[in-house]
Short mmCIF file of C-alpha atoms in Angstrom, two decimals:
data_model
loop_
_atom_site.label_atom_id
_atom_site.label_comp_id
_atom_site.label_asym_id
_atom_site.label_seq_id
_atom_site.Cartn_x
_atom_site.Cartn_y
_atom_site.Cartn_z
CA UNK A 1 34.56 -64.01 -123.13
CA UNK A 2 37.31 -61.84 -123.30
CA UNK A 3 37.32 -58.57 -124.92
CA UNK A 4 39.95 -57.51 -127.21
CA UNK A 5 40.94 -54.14 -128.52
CA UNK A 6 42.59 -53.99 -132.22
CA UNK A 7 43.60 -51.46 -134.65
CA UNK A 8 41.97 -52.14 -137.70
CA UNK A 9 38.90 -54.40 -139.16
CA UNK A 10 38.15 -57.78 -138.87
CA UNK A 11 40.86 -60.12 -141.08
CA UNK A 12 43.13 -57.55 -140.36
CA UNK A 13 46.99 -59.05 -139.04
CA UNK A 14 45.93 -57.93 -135.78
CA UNK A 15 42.54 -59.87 -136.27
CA UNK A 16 45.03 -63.23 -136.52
CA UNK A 17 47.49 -62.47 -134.10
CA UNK A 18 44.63 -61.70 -131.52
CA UNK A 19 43.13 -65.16 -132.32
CA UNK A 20 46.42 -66.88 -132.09
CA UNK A 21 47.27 -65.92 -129.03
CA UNK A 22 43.72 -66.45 -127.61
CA UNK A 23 43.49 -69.61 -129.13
CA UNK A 24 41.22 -71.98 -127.98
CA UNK A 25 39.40 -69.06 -126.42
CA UNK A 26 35.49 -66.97 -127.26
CA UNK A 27 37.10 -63.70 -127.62
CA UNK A 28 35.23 -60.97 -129.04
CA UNK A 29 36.81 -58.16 -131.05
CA UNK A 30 36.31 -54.21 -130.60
CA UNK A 31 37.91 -53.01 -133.71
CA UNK A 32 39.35 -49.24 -133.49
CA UNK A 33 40.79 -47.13 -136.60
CA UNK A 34 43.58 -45.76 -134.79
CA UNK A 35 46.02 -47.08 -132.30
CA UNK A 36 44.86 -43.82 -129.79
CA UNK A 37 41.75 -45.76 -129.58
CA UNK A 38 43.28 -49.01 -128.50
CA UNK A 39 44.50 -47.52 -125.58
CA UNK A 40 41.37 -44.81 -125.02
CA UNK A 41 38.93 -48.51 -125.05
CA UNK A 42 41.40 -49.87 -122.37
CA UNK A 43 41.24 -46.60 -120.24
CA UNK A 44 37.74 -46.49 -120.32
CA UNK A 45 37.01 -49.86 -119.63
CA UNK A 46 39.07 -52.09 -117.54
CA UNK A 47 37.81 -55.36 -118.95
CA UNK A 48 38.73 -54.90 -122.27
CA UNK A 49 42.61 -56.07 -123.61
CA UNK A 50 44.56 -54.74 -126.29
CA UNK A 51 46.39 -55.73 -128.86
CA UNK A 52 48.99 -53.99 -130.90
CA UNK A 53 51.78 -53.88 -133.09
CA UNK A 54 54.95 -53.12 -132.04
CA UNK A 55 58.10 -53.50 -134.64
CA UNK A 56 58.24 -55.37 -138.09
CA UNK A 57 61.43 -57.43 -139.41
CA UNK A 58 61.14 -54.79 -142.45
CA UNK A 59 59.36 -51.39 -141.42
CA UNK A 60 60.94 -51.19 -138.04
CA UNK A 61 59.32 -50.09 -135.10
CA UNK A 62 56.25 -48.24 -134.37
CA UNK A 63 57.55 -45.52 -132.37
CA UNK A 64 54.45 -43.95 -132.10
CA UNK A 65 53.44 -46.80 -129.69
CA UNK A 66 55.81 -46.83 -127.46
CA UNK A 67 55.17 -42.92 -126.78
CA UNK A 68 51.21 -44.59 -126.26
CA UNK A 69 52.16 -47.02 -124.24
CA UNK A 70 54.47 -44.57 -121.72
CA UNK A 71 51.87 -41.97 -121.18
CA UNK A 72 48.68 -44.25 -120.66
CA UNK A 73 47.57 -46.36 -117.69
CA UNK A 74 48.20 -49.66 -119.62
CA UNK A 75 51.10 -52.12 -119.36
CA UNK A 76 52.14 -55.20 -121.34
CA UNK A 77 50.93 -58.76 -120.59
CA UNK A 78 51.96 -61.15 -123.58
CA UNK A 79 53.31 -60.55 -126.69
CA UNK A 80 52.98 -62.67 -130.14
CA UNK A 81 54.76 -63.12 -133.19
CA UNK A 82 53.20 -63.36 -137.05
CA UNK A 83 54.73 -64.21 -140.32
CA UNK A 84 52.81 -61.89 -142.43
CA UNK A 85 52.10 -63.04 -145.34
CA UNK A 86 50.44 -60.78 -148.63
CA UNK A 87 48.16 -62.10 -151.38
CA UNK A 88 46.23 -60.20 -154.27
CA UNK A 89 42.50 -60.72 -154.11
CA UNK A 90 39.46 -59.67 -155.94
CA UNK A 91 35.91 -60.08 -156.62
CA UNK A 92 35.33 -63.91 -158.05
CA UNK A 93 34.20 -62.69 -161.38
CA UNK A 94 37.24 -60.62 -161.47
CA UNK A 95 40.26 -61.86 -163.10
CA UNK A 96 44.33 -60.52 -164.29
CA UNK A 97 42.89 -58.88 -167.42
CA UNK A 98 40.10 -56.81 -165.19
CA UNK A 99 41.95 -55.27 -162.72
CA UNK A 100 43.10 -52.00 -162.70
CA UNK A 101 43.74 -50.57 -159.08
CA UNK A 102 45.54 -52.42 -156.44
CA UNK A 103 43.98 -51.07 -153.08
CA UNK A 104 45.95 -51.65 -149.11
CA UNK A 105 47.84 -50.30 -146.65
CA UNK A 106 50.98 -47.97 -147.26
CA UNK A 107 53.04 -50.38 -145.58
CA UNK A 108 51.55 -53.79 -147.12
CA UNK A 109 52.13 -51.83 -150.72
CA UNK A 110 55.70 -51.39 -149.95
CA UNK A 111 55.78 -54.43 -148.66
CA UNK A 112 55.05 -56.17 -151.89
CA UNK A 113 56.80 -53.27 -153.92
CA UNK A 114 58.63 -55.53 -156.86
CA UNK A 115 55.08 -57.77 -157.30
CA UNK A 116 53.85 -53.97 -157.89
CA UNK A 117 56.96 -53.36 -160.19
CA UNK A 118 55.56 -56.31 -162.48
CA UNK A 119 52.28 -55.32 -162.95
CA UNK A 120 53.04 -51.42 -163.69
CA UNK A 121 48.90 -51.43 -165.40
CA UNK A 122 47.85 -51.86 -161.58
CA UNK A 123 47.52 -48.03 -159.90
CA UNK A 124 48.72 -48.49 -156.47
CA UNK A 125 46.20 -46.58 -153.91
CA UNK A 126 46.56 -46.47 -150.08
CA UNK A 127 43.72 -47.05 -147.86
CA UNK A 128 43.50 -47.22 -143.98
CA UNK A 129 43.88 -50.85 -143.74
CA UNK A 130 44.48 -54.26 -145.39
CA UNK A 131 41.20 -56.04 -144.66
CA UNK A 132 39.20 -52.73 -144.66
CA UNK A 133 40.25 -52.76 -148.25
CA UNK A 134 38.84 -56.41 -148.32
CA UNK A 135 35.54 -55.82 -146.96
CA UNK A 136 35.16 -52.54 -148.91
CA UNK A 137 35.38 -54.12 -152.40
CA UNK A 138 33.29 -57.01 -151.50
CA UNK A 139 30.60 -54.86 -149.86
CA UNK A 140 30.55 -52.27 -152.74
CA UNK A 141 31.13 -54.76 -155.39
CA UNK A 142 33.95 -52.85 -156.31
CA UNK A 143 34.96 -54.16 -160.32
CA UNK A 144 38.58 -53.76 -161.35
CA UNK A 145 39.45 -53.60 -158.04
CA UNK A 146 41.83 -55.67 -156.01
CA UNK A 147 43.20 -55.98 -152.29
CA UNK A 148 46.31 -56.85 -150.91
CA UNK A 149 45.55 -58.56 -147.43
CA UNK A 150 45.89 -61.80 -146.11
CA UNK A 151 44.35 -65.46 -147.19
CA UNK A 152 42.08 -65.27 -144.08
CA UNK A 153 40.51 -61.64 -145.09
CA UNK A 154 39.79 -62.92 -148.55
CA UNK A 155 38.16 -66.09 -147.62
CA UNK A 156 36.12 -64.08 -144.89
CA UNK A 157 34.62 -61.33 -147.18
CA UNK A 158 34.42 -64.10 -150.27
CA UNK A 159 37.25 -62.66 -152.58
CA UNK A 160 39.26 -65.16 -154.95
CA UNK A 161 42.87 -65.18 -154.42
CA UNK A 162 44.50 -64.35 -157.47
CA UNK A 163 47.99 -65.02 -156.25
CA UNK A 164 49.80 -66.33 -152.68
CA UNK A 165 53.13 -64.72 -151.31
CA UNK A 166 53.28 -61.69 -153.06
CA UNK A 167 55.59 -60.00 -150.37
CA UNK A 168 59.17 -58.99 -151.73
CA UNK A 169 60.77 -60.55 -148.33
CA UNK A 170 59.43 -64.08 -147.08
CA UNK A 171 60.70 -63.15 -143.85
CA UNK A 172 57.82 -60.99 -142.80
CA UNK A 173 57.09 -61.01 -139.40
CA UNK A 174 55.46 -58.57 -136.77
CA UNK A 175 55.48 -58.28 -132.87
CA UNK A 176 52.44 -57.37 -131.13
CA UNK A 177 52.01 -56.38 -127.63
CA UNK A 178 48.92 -58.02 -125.73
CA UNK A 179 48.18 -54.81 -123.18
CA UNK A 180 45.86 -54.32 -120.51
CA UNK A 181 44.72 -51.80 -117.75
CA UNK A 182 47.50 -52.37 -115.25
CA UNK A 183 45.41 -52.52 -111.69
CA UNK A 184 43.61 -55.68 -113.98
CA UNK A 185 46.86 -56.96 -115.28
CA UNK A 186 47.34 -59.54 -112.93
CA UNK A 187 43.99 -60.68 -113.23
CA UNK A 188 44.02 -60.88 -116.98
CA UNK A 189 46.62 -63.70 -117.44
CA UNK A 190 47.57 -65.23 -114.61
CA UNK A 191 49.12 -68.11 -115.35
CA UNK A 192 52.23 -66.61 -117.13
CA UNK A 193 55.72 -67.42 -116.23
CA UNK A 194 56.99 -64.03 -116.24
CA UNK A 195 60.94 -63.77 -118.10
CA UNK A 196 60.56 -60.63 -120.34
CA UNK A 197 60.16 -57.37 -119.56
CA UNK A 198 59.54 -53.96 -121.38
CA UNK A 199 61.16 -50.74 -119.39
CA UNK A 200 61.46 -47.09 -120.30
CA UNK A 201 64.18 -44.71 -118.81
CA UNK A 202 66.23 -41.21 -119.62
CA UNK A 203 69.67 -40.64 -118.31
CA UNK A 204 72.02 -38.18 -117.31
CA UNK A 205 73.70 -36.14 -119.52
CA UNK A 206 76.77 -38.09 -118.45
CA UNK A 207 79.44 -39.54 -120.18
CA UNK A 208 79.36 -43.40 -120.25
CA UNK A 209 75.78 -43.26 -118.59
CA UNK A 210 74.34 -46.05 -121.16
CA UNK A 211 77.28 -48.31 -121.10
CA UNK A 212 77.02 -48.39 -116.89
CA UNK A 213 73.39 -49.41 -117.80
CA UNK A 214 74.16 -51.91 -119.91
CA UNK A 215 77.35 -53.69 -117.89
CA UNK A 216 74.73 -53.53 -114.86
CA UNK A 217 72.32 -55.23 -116.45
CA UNK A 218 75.32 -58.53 -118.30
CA UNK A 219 76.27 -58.60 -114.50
CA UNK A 220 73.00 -60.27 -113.29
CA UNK A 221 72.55 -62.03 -116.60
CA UNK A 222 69.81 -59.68 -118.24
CA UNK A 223 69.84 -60.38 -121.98
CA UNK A 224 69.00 -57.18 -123.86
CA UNK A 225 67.01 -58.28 -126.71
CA UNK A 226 65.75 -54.43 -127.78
CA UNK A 227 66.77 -50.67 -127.31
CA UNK A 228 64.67 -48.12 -129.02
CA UNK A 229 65.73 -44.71 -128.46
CA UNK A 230 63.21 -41.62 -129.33
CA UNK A 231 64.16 -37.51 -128.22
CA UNK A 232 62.18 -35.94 -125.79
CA UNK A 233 60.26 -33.32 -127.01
CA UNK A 234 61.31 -29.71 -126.28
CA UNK A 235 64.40 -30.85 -124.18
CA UNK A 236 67.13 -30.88 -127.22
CA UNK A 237 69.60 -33.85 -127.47
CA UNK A 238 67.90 -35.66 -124.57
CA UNK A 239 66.01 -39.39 -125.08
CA UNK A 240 64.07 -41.73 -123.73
CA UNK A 241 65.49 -45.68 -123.93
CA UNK A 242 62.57 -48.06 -124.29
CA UNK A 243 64.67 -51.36 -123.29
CA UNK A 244 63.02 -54.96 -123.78
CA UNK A 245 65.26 -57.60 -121.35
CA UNK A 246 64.92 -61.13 -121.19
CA UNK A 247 65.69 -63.44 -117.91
CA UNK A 248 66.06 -66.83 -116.84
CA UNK A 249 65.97 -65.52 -113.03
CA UNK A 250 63.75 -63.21 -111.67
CA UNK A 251 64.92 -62.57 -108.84
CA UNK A 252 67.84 -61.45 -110.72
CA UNK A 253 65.92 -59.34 -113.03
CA UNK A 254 64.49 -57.20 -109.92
CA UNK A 255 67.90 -57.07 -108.73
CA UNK A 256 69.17 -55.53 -111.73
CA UNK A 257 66.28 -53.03 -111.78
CA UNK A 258 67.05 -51.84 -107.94
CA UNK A 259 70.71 -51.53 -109.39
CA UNK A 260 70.28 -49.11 -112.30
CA UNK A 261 67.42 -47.71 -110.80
CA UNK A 262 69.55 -44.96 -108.76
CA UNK A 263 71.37 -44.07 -112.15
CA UNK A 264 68.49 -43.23 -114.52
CA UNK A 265 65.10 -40.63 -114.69
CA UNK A 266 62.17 -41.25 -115.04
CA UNK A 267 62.64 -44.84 -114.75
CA UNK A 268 58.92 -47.23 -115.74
CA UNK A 269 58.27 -50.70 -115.85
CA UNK A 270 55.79 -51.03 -119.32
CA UNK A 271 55.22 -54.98 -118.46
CA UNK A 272 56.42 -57.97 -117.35
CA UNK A 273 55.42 -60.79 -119.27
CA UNK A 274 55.86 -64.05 -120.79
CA UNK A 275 58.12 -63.96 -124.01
CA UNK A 276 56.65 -65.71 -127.36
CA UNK A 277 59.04 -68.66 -127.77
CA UNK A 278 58.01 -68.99 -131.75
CA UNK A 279 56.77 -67.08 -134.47
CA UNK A 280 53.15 -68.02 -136.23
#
Protein backbone atom coordinates (compact mmCIF):
# COMPACT_ATOMS: atom_id res chain seq x y z
CA UNK A 1 0.00 0.00 0.00
CA UNK A 2 1.38 3.10 -0.89
CA UNK A 3 1.72 5.97 1.33
CA UNK A 4 0.73 9.35 0.36
CA UNK A 5 1.52 12.72 1.80
CA UNK A 6 -1.27 15.63 1.41
CA UNK A 7 -1.85 19.03 2.60
CA UNK A 8 -5.00 19.13 4.17
CA UNK A 9 -7.83 16.59 5.64
CA UNK A 10 -9.47 13.85 4.24
CA UNK A 11 -12.17 15.08 1.25
CA UNK A 12 -9.90 17.70 0.77
CA UNK A 13 -9.04 18.41 -3.43
CA UNK A 14 -5.86 16.87 -2.69
CA UNK A 15 -7.76 13.87 -1.01
CA UNK A 16 -9.38 13.36 -4.84
CA UNK A 17 -6.60 14.10 -6.89
CA UNK A 18 -4.43 11.61 -4.76
CA UNK A 19 -7.13 8.92 -5.37
CA UNK A 20 -7.36 9.68 -9.01
CA UNK A 21 -4.17 9.29 -9.81
CA UNK A 22 -3.75 6.14 -7.63
CA UNK A 23 -6.72 4.75 -8.92
CA UNK A 24 -7.31 1.32 -8.73
CA UNK A 25 -4.72 1.32 -5.97
CA UNK A 26 -4.89 0.72 -1.50
CA UNK A 27 -3.26 3.93 -0.82
CA UNK A 28 -3.29 5.24 2.53
CA UNK A 29 -3.28 8.95 3.33
CA UNK A 30 -0.91 10.93 5.88
CA UNK A 31 -2.67 14.18 6.00
CA UNK A 32 -0.31 17.32 6.97
CA UNK A 33 -1.62 21.05 7.73
CA UNK A 34 1.01 22.68 5.90
CA UNK A 35 2.76 22.08 2.66
CA UNK A 36 6.41 22.21 4.88
CA UNK A 37 5.13 19.02 6.18
CA UNK A 38 4.56 17.35 2.88
CA UNK A 39 7.96 17.58 2.11
CA UNK A 40 9.41 17.15 6.00
CA UNK A 41 7.11 13.36 5.83
CA UNK A 42 8.99 12.66 2.50
CA UNK A 43 12.47 13.58 4.03
CA UNK A 44 11.97 11.60 6.87
CA UNK A 45 10.69 8.69 5.36
CA UNK A 46 11.57 7.47 1.99
CA UNK A 47 8.49 5.35 1.45
CA UNK A 48 6.07 7.83 1.72
CA UNK A 49 4.88 10.07 -1.72
CA UNK A 50 3.60 13.39 -1.90
CA UNK A 51 1.17 15.13 -3.33
CA UNK A 52 0.74 18.78 -3.94
CA UNK A 53 -0.65 21.60 -5.60
CA UNK A 54 1.07 23.45 -7.90
CA UNK A 55 -0.87 26.38 -10.03
CA UNK A 56 -4.72 26.98 -10.44
CA UNK A 57 -6.46 28.23 -13.84
CA UNK A 58 -7.68 31.23 -11.42
CA UNK A 59 -5.29 31.81 -8.30
CA UNK A 60 -2.12 31.22 -10.20
CA UNK A 61 0.70 29.49 -8.94
CA UNK A 62 1.85 28.47 -5.62
CA UNK A 63 5.14 29.98 -5.54
CA UNK A 64 5.75 28.99 -2.25
CA UNK A 65 6.14 25.39 -3.63
CA UNK A 66 8.33 25.69 -6.01
CA UNK A 67 10.86 27.44 -3.42
CA UNK A 68 9.87 23.77 -1.36
CA UNK A 69 10.43 21.80 -3.95
CA UNK A 70 14.16 23.48 -4.94
CA UNK A 71 15.60 23.31 -1.52
CA UNK A 72 14.40 19.71 -0.42
CA UNK A 73 15.63 16.24 -1.41
CA UNK A 74 12.37 15.48 -3.36
CA UNK A 75 11.71 15.54 -7.12
CA UNK A 76 8.59 15.18 -9.25
CA UNK A 77 7.18 11.84 -10.50
CA UNK A 78 3.56 12.42 -12.01
CA UNK A 79 1.46 15.13 -12.04
CA UNK A 80 -2.60 15.30 -12.21
CA UNK A 81 -5.15 17.58 -13.20
CA UNK A 82 -8.74 18.40 -11.25
CA UNK A 83 -11.71 20.39 -12.21
CA UNK A 84 -12.55 21.76 -8.90
CA UNK A 85 -15.70 22.04 -8.35
CA UNK A 86 -17.52 24.11 -5.01
CA UNK A 87 -20.84 23.27 -3.35
CA UNK A 88 -22.55 24.75 -0.10
CA UNK A 89 -23.20 22.11 2.52
CA UNK A 90 -24.63 21.87 5.93
CA UNK A 91 -25.91 19.82 8.65
CA UNK A 92 -29.20 17.76 7.24
CA UNK A 93 -31.52 19.51 9.57
CA UNK A 94 -30.08 22.66 8.37
CA UNK A 95 -31.68 24.50 5.64
CA UNK A 96 -31.40 28.35 3.46
CA UNK A 97 -33.38 30.08 6.23
CA UNK A 98 -30.81 28.62 9.12
CA UNK A 99 -27.67 29.48 7.99
CA UNK A 100 -25.79 32.23 8.94
CA UNK A 101 -21.91 31.73 8.45
CA UNK A 102 -20.40 30.33 5.38
CA UNK A 103 -17.09 28.59 6.63
CA UNK A 104 -13.77 27.44 3.86
CA UNK A 105 -10.74 28.21 2.59
CA UNK A 106 -9.59 31.85 1.57
CA UNK A 107 -9.15 30.73 -1.81
CA UNK A 108 -12.43 28.44 -2.24
CA UNK A 109 -14.35 31.81 -0.77
CA UNK A 110 -12.97 33.84 -3.51
CA UNK A 111 -13.47 31.33 -5.60
CA UNK A 112 -17.19 31.38 -5.30
CA UNK A 113 -17.14 35.26 -4.57
CA UNK A 114 -20.54 36.38 -6.65
CA UNK A 115 -22.58 33.06 -5.03
CA UNK A 116 -21.26 35.03 -1.75
CA UNK A 117 -22.43 38.39 -3.35
CA UNK A 118 -26.10 36.83 -3.41
CA UNK A 119 -26.44 35.73 -0.16
CA UNK A 120 -24.91 39.01 1.64
CA UNK A 121 -26.94 37.38 5.28
CA UNK A 122 -24.10 34.59 5.01
CA UNK A 123 -20.73 35.99 7.09
CA UNK A 124 -17.92 34.72 5.11
CA UNK A 125 -15.13 33.17 7.63
CA UNK A 126 -11.79 31.56 6.54
CA UNK A 127 -10.63 28.41 7.96
CA UNK A 128 -7.49 26.26 7.18
CA UNK A 129 -9.13 24.06 4.75
CA UNK A 130 -12.22 23.08 2.70
CA UNK A 131 -13.00 19.64 4.11
CA UNK A 132 -11.55 20.54 7.58
CA UNK A 133 -14.44 22.91 7.53
CA UNK A 134 -16.60 19.80 6.58
CA UNK A 135 -15.61 17.53 9.22
CA UNK A 136 -15.59 20.34 11.83
CA UNK A 137 -19.32 21.19 11.53
CA UNK A 138 -20.37 17.68 11.33
CA UNK A 139 -18.24 16.62 14.32
CA UNK A 140 -19.31 19.65 16.48
CA UNK A 141 -22.76 19.73 15.19
CA UNK A 142 -22.14 23.08 14.26
CA UNK A 143 -26.06 24.83 13.60
CA UNK A 144 -26.21 27.75 11.20
CA UNK A 145 -23.21 26.74 9.87
CA UNK A 146 -22.26 25.85 6.35
CA UNK A 147 -19.10 24.63 4.27
CA UNK A 148 -17.96 25.25 1.01
CA UNK A 149 -16.03 22.00 -0.15
CA UNK A 150 -16.57 19.50 -2.56
CA UNK A 151 -19.61 16.80 -3.19
CA UNK A 152 -17.22 14.03 -1.99
CA UNK A 153 -16.39 15.89 1.55
CA UNK A 154 -20.07 16.36 2.16
CA UNK A 155 -21.17 12.93 1.43
CA UNK A 156 -18.11 11.63 3.58
CA UNK A 157 -18.80 13.61 6.85
CA UNK A 158 -22.89 13.26 6.11
CA UNK A 159 -23.67 17.00 5.21
CA UNK A 160 -26.70 17.78 2.73
CA UNK A 161 -25.75 19.67 -0.26
CA UNK A 162 -27.65 22.66 -0.39
CA UNK A 163 -26.48 23.72 -3.79
CA UNK A 164 -23.91 22.21 -6.77
CA UNK A 165 -21.45 24.54 -8.79
CA UNK A 166 -21.31 27.41 -6.79
CA UNK A 167 -17.84 28.53 -8.24
CA UNK A 168 -17.95 31.98 -10.19
CA UNK A 169 -15.69 30.26 -13.11
CA UNK A 170 -16.68 26.62 -14.34
CA UNK A 171 -13.29 26.37 -15.54
CA UNK A 172 -11.69 25.50 -12.26
CA UNK A 173 -8.94 23.38 -12.46
CA UNK A 174 -5.68 22.65 -10.36
CA UNK A 175 -2.25 20.91 -11.08
CA UNK A 176 -0.74 18.82 -8.55
CA UNK A 177 2.66 17.46 -8.42
CA UNK A 178 2.97 13.64 -7.34
CA UNK A 179 6.69 13.98 -5.49
CA UNK A 180 8.86 11.58 -3.97
CA UNK A 181 12.34 11.13 -2.25
CA UNK A 182 14.54 11.20 -5.33
CA UNK A 183 17.15 8.10 -4.56
CA UNK A 184 13.31 6.16 -4.43
CA UNK A 185 12.02 7.92 -7.44
CA UNK A 186 12.71 5.42 -9.82
CA UNK A 187 11.39 2.85 -7.75
CA UNK A 188 8.14 4.59 -7.06
CA UNK A 189 6.64 4.59 -10.61
CA UNK A 190 8.35 2.79 -12.87
CA UNK A 191 6.44 2.25 -15.58
CA UNK A 192 6.17 5.94 -16.78
CA UNK A 193 6.99 7.07 -20.20
CA UNK A 194 8.94 9.97 -19.26
CA UNK A 195 8.06 13.41 -21.82
CA UNK A 196 7.77 16.27 -19.23
CA UNK A 197 10.07 17.72 -17.23
CA UNK A 198 10.24 20.40 -14.38
CA UNK A 199 13.83 22.42 -14.27
CA UNK A 200 15.02 25.36 -12.22
CA UNK A 201 17.89 27.76 -13.34
CA UNK A 202 19.33 31.59 -12.77
CA UNK A 203 21.22 33.36 -15.47
CA UNK A 204 23.67 35.83 -16.14
CA UNK A 205 23.12 39.21 -15.81
CA UNK A 206 23.43 39.28 -19.59
CA UNK A 207 21.60 40.81 -22.14
CA UNK A 208 19.50 38.35 -24.26
CA UNK A 209 20.47 35.48 -21.72
CA UNK A 210 16.65 34.13 -21.60
CA UNK A 211 15.92 34.42 -25.23
CA UNK A 212 19.39 32.14 -26.02
CA UNK A 213 17.58 29.78 -23.52
CA UNK A 214 14.61 29.70 -25.09
CA UNK A 215 15.82 29.48 -29.08
CA UNK A 216 18.09 26.52 -27.60
CA UNK A 217 15.52 24.79 -26.31
CA UNK A 218 12.66 25.41 -30.15
CA UNK A 219 15.95 24.05 -31.78
CA UNK A 220 15.64 20.45 -30.42
CA UNK A 221 11.87 20.70 -30.33
CA UNK A 222 11.33 21.36 -26.46
CA UNK A 223 7.82 22.78 -26.05
CA UNK A 224 7.81 25.23 -23.15
CA UNK A 225 4.55 24.75 -21.56
CA UNK A 226 5.49 26.97 -18.13
CA UNK A 227 7.99 29.73 -16.90
CA UNK A 228 7.60 30.93 -13.39
CA UNK A 229 10.00 33.44 -12.41
CA UNK A 230 10.52 34.33 -8.46
CA UNK A 231 13.74 36.94 -7.12
CA UNK A 232 16.33 35.56 -5.20
CA UNK A 233 16.41 36.67 -1.92
CA UNK A 234 19.05 39.22 -0.84
CA UNK A 235 20.65 39.31 -4.40
CA UNK A 236 18.47 42.42 -5.90
CA UNK A 237 17.06 42.13 -9.49
CA UNK A 238 18.30 38.55 -9.83
CA UNK A 239 15.67 35.31 -10.35
CA UNK A 240 15.29 32.00 -10.46
CA UNK A 241 13.26 30.45 -13.79
CA UNK A 242 11.30 27.38 -12.76
CA UNK A 243 10.72 26.04 -16.53
CA UNK A 244 8.19 23.03 -17.17
CA UNK A 245 9.17 21.50 -20.99
CA UNK A 246 7.41 18.98 -22.77
CA UNK A 247 9.06 16.36 -25.43
CA UNK A 248 8.24 13.90 -27.89
CA UNK A 249 12.11 12.80 -27.93
CA UNK A 250 14.16 12.27 -25.16
CA UNK A 251 17.04 11.97 -26.35
CA UNK A 252 16.45 15.35 -27.60
CA UNK A 253 15.34 16.68 -24.36
CA UNK A 254 18.88 15.65 -22.69
CA UNK A 255 20.43 17.18 -25.58
CA UNK A 256 18.89 20.39 -25.04
CA UNK A 257 19.75 20.27 -21.32
CA UNK A 258 23.70 19.60 -22.10
CA UNK A 259 23.17 22.69 -24.49
CA UNK A 260 21.92 25.39 -22.12
CA UNK A 261 23.51 23.83 -19.40
CA UNK A 262 26.96 25.84 -19.96
CA UNK A 263 24.83 29.17 -20.14
CA UNK A 264 22.88 29.14 -16.86
CA UNK A 265 23.62 28.85 -12.65
CA UNK A 266 22.59 26.88 -10.62
CA UNK A 267 21.02 24.75 -13.10
CA UNK A 268 18.41 21.51 -11.31
CA UNK A 269 16.42 18.98 -12.75
CA UNK A 270 12.98 19.00 -10.21
CA UNK A 271 11.56 15.74 -12.21
CA UNK A 272 11.09 14.01 -15.11
CA UNK A 273 7.87 12.58 -15.50
CA UNK A 274 4.94 11.53 -17.37
CA UNK A 275 2.60 14.53 -18.38
CA UNK A 276 -1.34 14.19 -17.48
CA UNK A 277 -2.89 13.95 -20.95
CA UNK A 278 -6.55 15.10 -19.45
CA UNK A 279 -8.01 16.91 -16.77
CA UNK A 280 -10.49 15.02 -14.05
Amino acid sequence: MKKIAIQGTKGSFHDIAAHQFFEGEPIELICCKTFEQVFEAIQQDATIMGLVAIENTIAGSLLHNYELLRSSGVVVVGEHKLHIKHSICCLADDDWNSIHEVHSHPVALAQCRKFLDLHSEFKAVVSEDTAGSAEEIALHDKHGWAAICSDYAAQLYGLKVLQEDIHDNKHNYTRFLVLSYSLQAPSMLPDIQIDKASLVFSLPDEEGSLSKILTILSFYDINLTKIQSLPIIGREWEYMFYVDVAFANPTRYRQSIDAITPLVKNIKILGEYESCKKSH
